[in-house]
Amino acid sequence: MALVVQKYGGSSVADASCIKRVAQRIVATKKAGNDVVVIVSAMGDTTDELLDLAEQVSPLPPGRELDMLLTAGERISMALLAMAIANLGSEARSFTGSQAGVITTSTHGKARIIDVTPSRIQEALAEGQIAIVAGFQGVSQDTKDITTLGRGGSDTTAVALAAALSADVCEIYTDVDGIFTADPRVVPLAQKVDKISYEEMLELAASGSKILHLRCVEYARRFNLPIHVRSSFSAKEGTWVVSNPYSEGTEMEQPIISGVAHDRSEAKITVVGVPDKVGEAATIFKTLADAEVNIDMIVQNVSAAATGRTDISFTLPATDSQTALSVLKKIQQQVGFESLQYDDQIGKISLIGAGMRSHPGVTATFFAALANAGVNIEMISTSEIRISVIVGQGDVDTAVQAAHKAFDLDADQVEAVVYGGTGR
Amino acid sequence: MALVVQKYGGSSVADASCIKRVAQRIVATKKAGNDVVVIVSAMGDTTDELLDLAEQVSPLPPGRELDMLLTAGERISMALLAMAIANLGSEARSFTGSQAGVITTSTHGKARIIDVTPSRIQEALAEGQIAIVAGFQGVSQDTKDITTLGRGGSDTTAVALAAALSADVCEIYTDVDGIFTADPRVVPLAQKVDKISYEEMLELAASGSKILHLRCVEYARRFNLPIHVRSSFSAKEGTWVVSNPYSEGTEMEQPIISGVAHDRSEAKITVVGVPDKVGEAATIFKTLADAEVNIDMIVQNVSAAATGRTDISFTLPATDSQTALSVLKKIQQQVGFESLQYDDQIGKISLIGAGMRSHPGVTATFFAALANAGVNIEMISTSEIRISVIVGQGDVDTAVQAAHKAFDLDADQVEAVVYGGTGR
């Protein structure tokens, strides 16, 4: 008998009929002889509706109260799901994050999990019950207040509970069939990946893939917990995220390209004419870090000998741009740079694959493919298993398609079906 | 500095603008120098919407999960109210029933309060915060599961918390100006009562007045806690429910009629031709009690000597009728009664007032008024401070108006404004 943790996002429980379908899948898993713990997000639009109500009473609601409000969303979906399961003749019990023992920091809106003490879940399982747990929420260790985990919170709840319960697998249900070699909306011939390593999945998540959140993959890697990403709309196997997907493979010496990710949500800021002195770059990035701006790629030009000045470009989430520009302007005199340039019409293309670094040909093939497609590269950064480039936003689709084709990732026929909706 | 507990029903927090208005009233009470604890119900239609969702996934949802679902309602309204208060510059913190220390039995859907341990509320007050507490809910002592208190639950939460905190007053906000001498929709000239005793209020509540629930008045009487029933739509003084409203009065020897209540929700069952033997009536009412049918009035005819049989009539909530008829049919042979008669076209008129029993003239005046109005009396029951009669349902308005006028309760002009909506 295995212990299976399943996580269903908001689009999987959007209305009563969705909830009933999910209930059937859960009961089937139970009847197949498994212990089952289910993590569930708020129904479809609930979160947006609650945020809208909050906005009507207060332009800047206190974080504690916003968390209290939003956690009503999972309370509704988890109770309904437990009812739907009971209606199928199985026993289920729903638990809030607090009841499930999800202990967090007290940073409202983006609390981090400190500990998981799932004694009530274990009791329920011992009594033969299916345990339904609210995703996205916990209780703060210090203040005993209700917290939310922020983006990717439900996935993180699922992985954290699975780890605490020593589950055999954490199944993340979504509205696509798994992880694809590229976004099927951009590359219709993208293929589903059967297995992928935590490291590649982390790079994919960091590069714009929205299927799994960085936090949940990091958590799973730490506890070596297998994640199975699959569709709640079909019974097909999805993608397994594991520590070593290639152990049985015969092509160990071949570079294995897992996929091409893209991200349109970043912007680029160039600090023009920075005096080429020790410590100027440090001042700039210290200032940005103090303002909690997340920096992604950084490029510094070779200093022009004639002027003694250099340009520093970096990318960041477009949503952080106003903060970044404003704090940088405040240190313009101190640092002595000439001006700031801002561009949000960019996109990032990332090629991810194990063993990439030891195969220089990968980079050459990637750049050649972009050049042949007429795509100009603005910035480059690399890691052990990833190459990312910044291109003009209008070139993103062309670039992704060209790279996908160049690495023989195109399938013979379209296999992806993309459904709507995003969870939390 | 006083400690004021305020309770707002669902119609008082029906939407964002209602919530903002309630927030202003709360902040004004705080700024007047009081400590303030607020109990709030779910917003207007939330409960019905949640029940509708439950019905869509399960015809008979488990009580534990239904309570989990419904308690999301207060979670939403209390968080929004705390936000609205914060937006006015005051500090507020919201608490679930469980966080507020409302400990209950584990009977889901109609749990009873066992204990209130409001340490977190006291901490919040000590820090100068306004405490917002979810009405209608608690946590079971045995199972630590979330429970709801059933009908009148939010009022009961308010009174129980007020008692545990030794509050100076529990203000129950509603959509009318207070307790009236009759329902203003039936008697436009009904007058607001300034003060009323717990006992009279209990009789009013038991006689069909829906302003305060029996449970909450019983609780207040036990702890001698003053209740102030008032409108959330005006600043006027409402009705005070206290232990001895007449202590300063000069008319101690006069009967004081507090009001005329009516109730259209009952039905009458007559068990015809019951053998006049010891124990037959006991068997009938034991059977009904076992089926959890609540009996109100009972009348047994004088046994007809010729037949040795008698008729027993009783009234009960019309919603319990089917259950009652069905269990009675099962014991027809055993008891040997002849038949059952059922009538749901009845109404109950009750005259309530302290010192009524020592003034026989009250009963005479009451009956004469009904007779003059052409109203036929079907059943009669009395208590120390109440006379109730059953009349045909079509006669209810006429009877209430006649009694109200006969006891000089009519005001010189209409003073009641009735708003819509009911809370829980």
Tab-separated table of C-alpha atoms in Angstrom, chain A residues 185 202 206 234 249 321:
chain	number	residue	atom	x	y	z
A	185	ARG	CA	0.727	27.396	-27.305
A	202	LEU	CA	14.311	24.200	-11.267
A	206	ALA	CA	13.201	29.879	-13.078
A	234	SER	CA	-7.153	12.529	-18.341
A	249	GLY	CA	19.543	5.477	-20.213
A	321	SER	CA	10.710	48.133	-12.482
